[in-house]
Short mmCIF file of C-alpha atoms in Angstrom, two decimals:
data_model
loop_
_atom_site.label_atom_id
_atom_site.label_comp_id
_atom_site.label_asym_id
_atom_site.label_seq_id
_atom_site.Cartn_x
_atom_site.Cartn_y
_atom_site.Cartn_z
CA UNK A 1 3.71 -15.77 123.73
CA UNK A 2 1.77 -16.46 127.18
CA UNK A 3 0.04 -13.84 127.65
CA UNK A 4 -1.30 -15.53 130.98
CA UNK A 5 1.45 -14.30 132.75
CA UNK A 6 1.22 -10.82 131.54
CA UNK A 7 0.80 -8.49 134.98
CA UNK A 8 -1.78 -6.37 135.87
CA UNK A 9 -0.07 -3.06 135.53
CA UNK A 10 1.28 -4.07 132.27
CA UNK A 11 -1.71 -4.67 131.51
CA UNK A 12 -3.16 -0.99 132.56
CA UNK A 13 0.04 0.03 130.71
CA UNK A 14 -1.46 -1.83 127.48
CA UNK A 15 -3.73 0.74 125.79
CA UNK A 16 -1.23 3.91 126.10
CA UNK A 17 1.47 2.17 123.83
CA UNK A 18 -1.92 1.29 121.70
CA UNK A 19 -2.89 4.66 121.41
CA UNK A 20 1.38 6.34 120.60
CA UNK A 21 1.94 3.17 118.45
CA UNK A 22 -1.41 4.12 115.95
CA UNK A 23 0.32 7.71 116.29
CA UNK A 24 3.49 6.62 114.68
CA UNK A 25 2.49 4.88 112.45
CA UNK A 26 0.66 7.65 111.53
CA UNK A 27 3.18 10.03 111.32
CA UNK A 28 4.77 7.06 108.27
CA UNK A 29 7.37 6.23 111.60
CA UNK A 30 8.63 2.66 110.24
CA UNK A 31 10.90 2.39 114.09
CA UNK A 32 11.43 3.40 116.61
CA UNK A 33 13.88 3.24 119.78
CA UNK A 34 12.76 2.57 123.32
CA UNK A 35 14.65 5.37 124.15
CA UNK A 36 12.35 7.70 121.25
CA UNK A 37 9.47 6.39 121.96
CA UNK A 38 10.37 6.59 126.54
CA UNK A 39 10.76 10.93 125.22
CA UNK A 40 7.51 10.64 124.25
CA UNK A 41 5.48 8.79 126.34
CA UNK A 42 7.19 10.19 129.14
CA UNK A 43 7.58 6.62 130.86
CA UNK A 44 11.76 5.11 132.04
CA UNK A 45 13.68 3.87 128.65
CA UNK A 46 14.04 0.41 131.09
CA UNK A 47 9.95 0.16 131.49
CA UNK A 48 8.90 0.24 127.95
CA UNK A 49 11.57 -2.89 127.24
CA UNK A 50 10.62 -4.81 129.42
CA UNK A 51 7.15 -4.22 129.56
CA UNK A 52 7.91 -4.87 125.56
CA UNK A 53 9.41 -7.91 126.60
CA UNK A 54 5.83 -9.13 127.79
CA UNK A 55 5.05 -9.77 124.47
CA UNK A 56 7.85 -11.36 122.87
CA UNK A 57 10.92 -10.30 120.78
CA UNK A 58 10.03 -7.07 118.89
CA UNK A 59 12.61 -5.08 120.31
CA UNK A 60 16.31 -5.32 118.06
CA UNK A 61 18.90 -4.58 119.50
CA UNK A 62 20.51 -1.67 117.48
CA UNK A 63 17.01 -1.27 115.67
CA UNK A 64 14.34 -0.51 118.32
CA UNK A 65 11.15 -1.58 118.19
CA UNK A 66 8.79 -2.23 113.96
CA UNK A 67 6.11 0.54 114.95
CA UNK A 68 3.37 -0.95 112.70
CA UNK A 69 4.32 -4.73 113.65
CA UNK A 70 3.98 -4.53 117.78
CA UNK A 71 0.88 -1.68 117.16
CA UNK A 72 -1.03 -5.27 115.21
CA UNK A 73 0.10 -7.50 118.03
CA UNK A 74 -0.47 -4.80 120.48
CA UNK A 75 -4.17 -4.33 119.49
CA UNK A 76 -4.03 -8.08 118.70
CA UNK A 77 -3.86 -9.30 122.82
CA UNK A 78 -5.68 -6.23 123.64
CA UNK A 79 -9.13 -7.91 120.94
CA UNK A 80 -9.15 -5.27 118.48
CA UNK A 81 -8.78 -7.81 115.57
CA UNK A 82 -11.63 -9.04 116.72
CA UNK A 83 -15.19 -6.75 115.82
CA UNK A 84 -17.41 -6.48 118.47
CA UNK A 85 -21.19 -5.56 119.57
CA UNK A 86 -22.34 -2.80 122.12
CA UNK A 87 -25.75 -1.53 123.59
CA UNK A 88 -26.32 1.11 125.02
CA UNK A 89 -28.26 1.58 127.75
CA UNK A 90 -29.88 4.87 129.13
CA UNK A 91 -30.71 7.46 125.21
CA UNK A 92 -29.97 10.19 127.81
CA UNK A 93 -26.70 12.89 127.49
CA UNK A 94 -23.94 11.10 128.02
CA UNK A 95 -25.89 7.79 126.79
CA UNK A 96 -25.70 9.48 122.72
CA UNK A 97 -22.42 11.43 123.24
CA UNK A 98 -21.21 8.42 123.01
CA UNK A 99 -22.98 6.13 120.67
CA UNK A 100 -22.04 9.80 118.69
CA UNK A 101 -18.80 9.13 119.20
CA UNK A 102 -17.51 7.21 115.51
CA UNK A 103 -14.51 6.72 117.05
CA UNK A 104 -14.67 3.49 118.65
CA UNK A 105 -15.67 2.10 114.99
CA UNK A 106 -12.07 2.04 113.75
CA UNK A 107 -10.75 0.11 116.70
CA UNK A 108 -13.80 -2.55 116.42
CA UNK A 109 -16.76 -1.81 118.27
CA UNK A 110 -19.86 -1.48 117.02
CA UNK A 111 -22.68 -0.30 118.45
CA UNK A 112 -25.71 -1.89 117.50
CA UNK A 113 -29.17 -0.64 119.83
CA UNK A 114 -29.48 1.88 122.55
CA UNK A 115 -32.29 1.21 125.14
CA UNK A 116 -34.51 3.86 126.89
CA UNK A 117 -37.29 4.35 129.34
CA UNK A 118 -38.31 7.85 128.24
CA UNK A 119 -41.41 7.49 125.99
CA UNK A 120 -40.07 11.45 124.95
CA UNK A 121 -36.49 9.06 124.09
CA UNK A 122 -38.17 6.41 122.49
CA UNK A 123 -38.29 5.90 118.54
CA UNK A 124 -35.70 9.15 117.89
CA UNK A 125 -32.41 8.50 116.12
CA UNK A 126 -28.52 8.95 117.50
CA UNK A 127 -26.22 8.53 114.87
CA UNK A 128 -28.58 6.55 112.97
CA UNK A 129 -29.83 4.58 115.73
CA UNK A 130 -33.21 3.86 116.92
CA UNK A 131 -33.59 3.95 120.53
CA UNK A 132 -35.60 1.48 121.29
CA UNK A 133 -37.58 1.00 124.62
CA UNK A 134 -36.09 -0.32 127.68
CA UNK A 135 -38.10 -3.65 127.93
CA UNK A 136 -37.24 -4.35 124.62
CA UNK A 137 -33.71 -5.16 125.13
CA UNK A 138 -33.88 -9.29 125.59
CA UNK A 139 -35.89 -9.46 122.26
CA UNK A 140 -32.63 -7.80 120.99
CA UNK A 141 -30.50 -9.67 123.07
CA UNK A 142 -32.02 -13.14 121.92
CA UNK A 143 -31.33 -12.01 118.50
CA UNK A 144 -28.46 -9.97 118.77
CA UNK A 145 -24.85 -10.82 119.44
CA UNK A 146 -23.71 -8.67 121.68
CA UNK A 147 -20.88 -8.29 123.71
CA UNK A 148 -20.22 -4.78 126.03
CA UNK A 149 -23.12 -3.42 127.27
CA UNK A 150 -21.81 0.70 128.61
CA UNK A 151 -24.50 1.13 131.31
CA UNK A 152 -25.42 5.18 130.77
CA UNK A 153 -28.48 5.20 133.14
CA UNK A 154 -28.93 7.38 137.00
CA UNK A 155 -26.98 4.70 139.50
CA UNK A 156 -30.37 3.89 141.11
CA UNK A 157 -31.48 1.84 138.05
CA UNK A 158 -27.32 0.77 137.54
CA UNK A 159 -27.55 -2.95 138.62
CA UNK A 160 -30.61 -4.15 138.22
CA UNK A 161 -30.03 -2.97 135.02
CA UNK A 162 -26.71 -4.67 134.78
CA UNK A 163 -27.93 -7.87 136.51
CA UNK A 164 -31.68 -7.69 133.42
CA UNK A 165 -28.91 -8.06 131.30
CA UNK A 166 -26.52 -11.00 132.55
CA UNK A 167 -29.26 -12.94 132.95
CA UNK A 168 -29.40 -12.75 128.73
CA UNK A 169 -26.14 -13.42 128.83
CA UNK A 170 -23.72 -10.51 128.87
CA UNK A 171 -20.69 -10.46 130.06
CA UNK A 172 -18.77 -7.31 129.96
CA UNK A 173 -20.31 -4.24 131.41
CA UNK A 174 -18.95 0.10 130.01
CA UNK A 175 -20.03 1.34 133.32
CA UNK A 176 -20.83 4.71 133.39
CA UNK A 177 -23.74 4.87 136.53
CA UNK A 178 -21.70 6.54 139.50
CA UNK A 179 -22.09 3.25 141.85
CA UNK A 180 -19.72 -0.21 142.48
CA UNK A 181 -21.80 -3.05 139.76
CA UNK A 182 -22.52 -6.25 142.75
CA UNK A 183 -22.28 -8.58 139.80
CA UNK A 184 -20.83 -12.17 139.32
CA UNK A 185 -17.43 -13.22 138.94
CA UNK A 186 -17.70 -14.61 135.23
CA UNK A 187 -18.35 -10.46 134.45
CA UNK A 188 -16.42 -8.17 133.92
CA UNK A 189 -16.61 -4.61 134.63
CA UNK A 190 -14.82 -1.44 133.46
CA UNK A 191 -15.66 1.69 134.74
CA UNK A 192 -15.89 5.61 133.72
CA UNK A 193 -16.52 6.77 137.54
CA UNK A 194 -16.15 10.37 135.82
CA UNK A 195 -17.16 13.04 139.22
CA UNK A 196 -14.10 10.68 140.83
CA UNK A 197 -12.14 11.34 137.93
CA UNK A 198 -12.75 15.31 138.78
CA UNK A 199 -12.28 14.70 142.53
CA UNK A 200 -8.91 13.19 141.54
CA UNK A 201 -8.21 17.10 139.52
CA UNK A 202 -9.75 19.43 142.39
CA UNK A 203 -6.98 17.63 144.95
CA UNK A 204 -4.40 18.14 142.71
CA UNK A 205 -5.69 21.69 142.13
CA UNK A 206 -5.26 21.15 146.23
CA UNK A 207 -2.49 20.10 147.20
CA UNK A 208 -0.21 20.39 144.12
CA UNK A 209 1.70 23.02 145.32
CA UNK A 210 3.04 20.26 147.83
CA UNK A 211 4.19 17.83 145.27
CA UNK A 212 6.95 17.15 144.07
CA UNK A 213 7.04 16.32 139.76
CA UNK A 214 8.78 13.46 138.90
CA UNK A 215 10.61 13.60 135.64
CA UNK B 1 -3.67 16.46 159.86
CA UNK B 2 -0.21 15.85 158.06
CA UNK B 3 -1.97 15.43 154.80
CA UNK B 4 1.12 15.31 153.17
CA UNK B 5 2.71 12.25 154.48
CA UNK B 6 -0.41 10.75 152.31
CA UNK B 7 0.64 7.84 149.77
CA UNK B 8 -0.70 8.41 146.30
CA UNK B 9 -2.49 5.25 146.21
CA UNK B 10 -4.37 6.45 148.61
CA UNK B 11 -5.40 9.42 147.56
CA UNK B 12 -6.99 7.75 144.20
CA UNK B 13 -8.53 6.00 146.74
CA UNK B 14 -10.09 8.51 148.42
CA UNK B 15 -13.18 9.55 145.87
CA UNK B 16 -14.14 5.69 146.21
CA UNK B 17 -14.78 6.15 149.72
CA UNK B 18 -16.27 9.91 149.38
CA UNK B 19 -18.46 8.19 147.07
CA UNK B 20 -19.74 5.30 149.46
CA UNK B 21 -19.71 7.37 151.86
CA UNK B 22 -21.60 10.04 150.67
CA UNK B 23 -24.42 7.12 149.97
CA UNK B 24 -24.41 5.54 153.68
CA UNK B 25 -25.35 9.09 155.01
CA UNK B 26 -27.74 9.97 152.58
CA UNK B 27 -29.46 5.91 154.16
CA UNK B 28 -29.54 7.90 157.16
CA UNK B 29 -26.55 5.75 158.20
CA UNK B 30 -24.77 7.35 162.05
CA UNK B 31 -21.82 5.05 162.44
CA UNK B 32 -20.20 1.67 159.71
CA UNK B 33 -17.20 -0.45 160.95
CA UNK B 34 -14.17 -0.73 158.82
CA UNK B 35 -15.79 -4.45 158.66
CA UNK B 36 -19.34 -3.28 157.09
CA UNK B 37 -17.32 -1.23 154.93
CA UNK B 38 -14.71 -3.71 153.72
CA UNK B 39 -18.19 -6.09 152.63
CA UNK B 40 -20.03 -3.00 150.52
CA UNK B 41 -16.48 -1.97 148.84
CA UNK B 42 -15.18 -5.24 148.77
CA UNK B 43 -11.17 -4.15 149.76
CA UNK B 44 -10.25 -5.64 153.12
CA UNK B 45 -10.95 -4.31 156.96
CA UNK B 46 -7.85 -3.50 156.77
CA UNK B 47 -7.10 -1.80 154.34
CA UNK B 48 -9.69 0.63 155.01
CA UNK B 49 -8.84 1.31 158.52
CA UNK B 50 -5.05 1.73 156.77
CA UNK B 51 -5.88 4.14 154.38
CA UNK B 52 -8.63 5.77 156.92
CA UNK B 53 -6.20 6.49 159.46
CA UNK B 54 -4.18 8.51 157.47
CA UNK B 55 -6.61 11.18 158.41
CA UNK B 56 -6.08 11.05 161.52
CA UNK B 57 -8.65 9.03 164.37
CA UNK B 58 -11.72 9.59 162.61
CA UNK B 59 -12.13 5.15 163.75
CA UNK B 60 -12.38 4.42 166.93
CA UNK B 61 -12.28 0.38 168.56
CA UNK B 62 -15.52 -0.90 169.23
CA UNK B 63 -18.29 1.92 167.65
CA UNK B 64 -16.71 2.47 163.84
CA UNK B 65 -16.82 5.12 161.95
CA UNK B 66 -18.99 8.66 162.46
CA UNK B 67 -20.07 8.13 158.59
CA UNK B 68 -21.23 12.45 158.25
CA UNK B 69 -18.38 13.38 160.09
CA UNK B 70 -15.05 11.05 157.26
CA UNK B 71 -17.72 11.83 154.59
CA UNK B 72 -17.08 15.96 155.38
CA UNK B 73 -13.10 15.57 156.42
CA UNK B 74 -12.64 13.53 153.07
CA UNK B 75 -14.58 15.99 151.35
CA UNK B 76 -12.43 19.19 152.34
CA UNK B 77 -9.15 16.81 151.39
CA UNK B 78 -10.95 16.53 148.11
CA UNK B 79 -11.32 19.76 148.13
CA UNK B 80 -15.19 19.57 148.02
CA UNK B 81 -15.72 22.59 150.28
CA UNK B 82 -14.13 25.77 148.04
CA UNK B 83 -16.08 26.01 144.95
CA UNK B 84 -14.92 26.09 141.83
CA UNK B 85 -15.50 27.13 137.77
CA UNK B 86 -14.87 25.27 135.21
CA UNK B 87 -14.93 25.68 131.65
CA UNK B 88 -15.96 23.70 128.89
CA UNK B 89 -13.75 23.89 125.51
CA UNK B 90 -15.50 21.77 123.22
CA UNK B 91 -19.07 21.97 122.62
CA UNK B 92 -19.57 18.41 120.27
CA UNK B 93 -21.16 15.15 121.95
CA UNK B 94 -18.85 14.81 125.21
CA UNK B 95 -18.82 18.64 125.94
CA UNK B 96 -22.61 18.77 125.69
CA UNK B 97 -22.89 15.66 128.03
CA UNK B 98 -20.71 17.37 131.10
CA UNK B 99 -22.02 20.70 130.37
CA UNK B 100 -25.53 18.70 131.18
CA UNK B 101 -24.03 16.84 133.69
CA UNK B 102 -26.17 18.90 136.52
CA UNK B 103 -24.15 16.58 139.09
CA UNK B 104 -21.87 18.26 139.40
CA UNK B 105 -22.76 21.32 140.30
CA UNK B 106 -23.99 20.05 144.17
CA UNK B 107 -19.91 18.63 144.46
CA UNK B 108 -18.76 22.10 144.23
CA UNK B 109 -17.72 22.87 140.36
CA UNK B 110 -20.14 25.00 138.66
CA UNK B 111 -19.80 25.41 134.84
CA UNK B 112 -20.06 29.17 134.12
CA UNK B 113 -18.59 28.85 130.19
CA UNK B 114 -18.27 26.24 126.87
CA UNK B 115 -16.29 27.04 123.76
CA UNK B 116 -16.28 26.06 119.94
CA UNK B 117 -15.13 27.06 116.65
CA UNK B 118 -18.03 25.80 114.43
CA UNK B 119 -19.93 28.93 113.69
CA UNK B 120 -23.18 25.83 113.87
CA UNK B 121 -22.74 25.88 117.57
CA UNK B 122 -21.75 29.45 118.86
CA UNK B 123 -24.94 31.35 120.39
CA UNK B 124 -26.55 28.39 121.11
CA UNK B 125 -27.63 27.63 124.63
CA UNK B 126 -26.26 24.46 126.91
CA UNK B 127 -28.44 23.46 129.58
CA UNK B 128 -28.61 26.58 130.68
CA UNK B 129 -24.95 28.37 129.12
CA UNK B 130 -23.96 30.13 125.41
CA UNK B 131 -21.90 28.32 123.99
CA UNK B 132 -18.81 31.08 122.75
CA UNK B 133 -16.50 31.80 120.27
CA UNK B 134 -13.30 29.91 121.19
CA UNK B 135 -11.32 33.20 120.19
CA UNK B 136 -13.33 35.19 123.27
CA UNK B 137 -11.97 32.55 126.10
CA UNK B 138 -9.05 35.19 127.01
CA UNK B 139 -11.54 37.71 127.48
CA UNK B 140 -13.36 35.30 129.58
CA UNK B 141 -10.74 34.17 131.18
CA UNK B 142 -9.47 37.34 132.16
CA UNK B 143 -12.76 38.69 133.35
CA UNK B 144 -14.22 35.94 135.06
CA UNK B 145 -12.04 33.21 138.23
CA UNK B 146 -11.93 29.42 136.20
CA UNK B 147 -10.41 27.48 137.63
CA UNK B 148 -10.35 24.09 135.81
CA UNK B 149 -10.86 23.83 131.76
CA UNK B 150 -12.77 20.87 130.90
CA UNK B 151 -10.79 19.45 126.79
CA UNK B 152 -13.28 18.17 125.06
CA UNK B 153 -12.00 19.08 121.83
CA UNK B 154 -10.25 17.10 118.70
CA UNK B 155 -6.57 15.87 119.83
CA UNK B 156 -4.93 17.30 117.21
CA UNK B 157 -6.65 20.49 119.03
CA UNK B 158 -5.94 19.33 122.59
CA UNK B 159 -2.50 20.98 122.91
CA UNK B 160 -2.59 24.46 121.50
CA UNK B 161 -5.89 24.33 122.90
CA UNK B 162 -4.43 23.56 125.94
CA UNK B 163 -1.43 25.35 125.80
CA UNK B 164 -3.30 28.98 125.03
CA UNK B 165 -4.63 28.48 128.68
CA UNK B 166 -2.10 27.78 130.08
CA UNK B 167 -0.84 30.86 129.60
CA UNK B 168 -3.84 32.76 130.50
CA UNK B 169 -3.15 31.30 133.56
CA UNK B 170 -5.19 27.78 134.13
CA UNK B 171 -3.27 25.34 135.48
CA UNK B 172 -6.11 22.34 135.93
CA UNK B 173 -8.04 20.37 133.22
CA UNK B 174 -9.55 17.65 132.91
CA UNK B 175 -8.60 16.15 129.36
CA UNK B 176 -10.94 13.96 127.29
CA UNK B 177 -9.14 14.37 124.08
CA UNK B 178 -7.43 11.05 122.89
CA UNK B 179 -4.04 12.48 123.60
CA UNK B 180 -1.88 13.15 126.21
CA UNK B 181 -1.08 16.98 127.06
CA UNK B 182 2.50 17.63 127.76
CA UNK B 183 1.88 20.59 129.20
CA UNK B 184 4.87 22.06 132.27
CA UNK B 185 5.04 20.56 135.74
CA UNK B 186 2.65 22.94 137.39
CA UNK B 187 0.10 22.12 135.41
CA UNK B 188 -2.26 20.03 136.86
CA UNK B 189 -4.40 17.05 134.11
CA UNK B 190 -6.79 14.70 134.66
CA UNK B 191 -7.26 12.26 131.65
CA UNK B 192 -10.29 10.82 130.51
CA UNK B 193 -9.10 8.52 127.75
CA UNK B 194 -12.08 6.35 126.75
CA UNK B 195 -11.05 4.65 124.20
CA UNK B 196 -8.04 3.22 126.42
CA UNK B 197 -10.76 1.61 129.20
CA UNK B 198 -12.54 0.42 125.82
CA UNK B 199 -9.51 -1.22 125.36
CA UNK B 200 -9.34 -2.11 129.11
CA UNK B 201 -12.93 -4.06 129.02
CA UNK B 202 -11.83 -5.83 125.57
CA UNK B 203 -8.52 -7.03 126.86
CA UNK B 204 -10.84 -8.43 129.69
CA UNK B 205 -13.45 -9.79 127.44
CA UNK B 206 -10.80 -11.91 125.71
CA UNK B 207 -8.55 -13.06 128.47
CA UNK B 208 -11.59 -13.60 130.73
CA UNK B 209 -11.17 -16.71 131.70
CA UNK B 210 -7.74 -16.76 132.30
CA UNK B 211 -8.27 -15.09 135.69
CA UNK B 212 -8.70 -15.93 138.87
CA UNK B 213 -10.75 -13.27 140.69
CA UNK B 214 -10.02 -12.28 144.31
CA UNK B 215 -12.09 -11.37 146.62
#
């Protein structure tokens, strides 16, 4: 399997395939044709075949895809087979909501620490995890294996916080702060810019009558 | 201004332009060249010029862009100049976190209602708004103007909840449930699939050494 040649566009679609295959597996579906998957995902069957062909011969003419096998293989490509430790920076609304989101655990993600500067928050528990002082993050990172830092701090604090964590060796950030991070090329950042998303929806409302839905 | 001809790709980038221009305006910057904006946004200057040319002659050779004017114009295109009322379906962690997120208000979005089925939550206040019973949403929607429904319900309940709201006349959904909605073509949906995003990050961690950062 030559993962290196997979295009960015395909990779962006992988989590969605993973989600649909996971649902099918839960429903007890053993195999599915690209046509059936196409109906459910509202993607053309040929796109599905092309995308999944990147990962070798999962599909067989006249048989379709083995749901469970394909689910596992895509899971491996996404790294779900390796558990990852997460710390959450910022115990405000979003930081606490994410820490309480137990669903992540079943996909291999464990939140092991949460940090804030607010003395009113430090010492409280969120989902069984004590909120620690921000200044203690260095000690924590040095004594725990941390794969991902969630940035749920105000945008003004986001870059400084991230740079500090990069110095401590953290190379992956899930960024909820409403700003883009300026970090080095060896750092991976995935942004969740909620307001960008809400503004896209707002644009959609205004311009929907002009659009020709393609389906 | 012929908005109808703007490509989807440009539209996807608009909220980010809006964000950067808003920052510049806050910093008191009056005008900016495409080159300077390019450095900050890490997009090529020619892309910026092409994108912004869609909205008429905002940039002038040797002068650059009028920050405040361009910010306002993009804001109008995104619909920020028309206030929008939002209801939040689901008063769990995510629903409550979003309801507490006061930043949306300054961009024209007002959360005016929050609903849940859980009797332990109904009657409590979130950010000054009483959590109401889900079955009261019909009366609420009939007596209030509602532009957007946030779906922060479990995925199993997402489609039924959305369909019910579509019947009540709501045509825009900000979907946080971990499932895609099957609604009609006259309905606008913007998804925030957190696990998809986290899995993309996970892929990035695993494959980062293979990637050539393009800058």
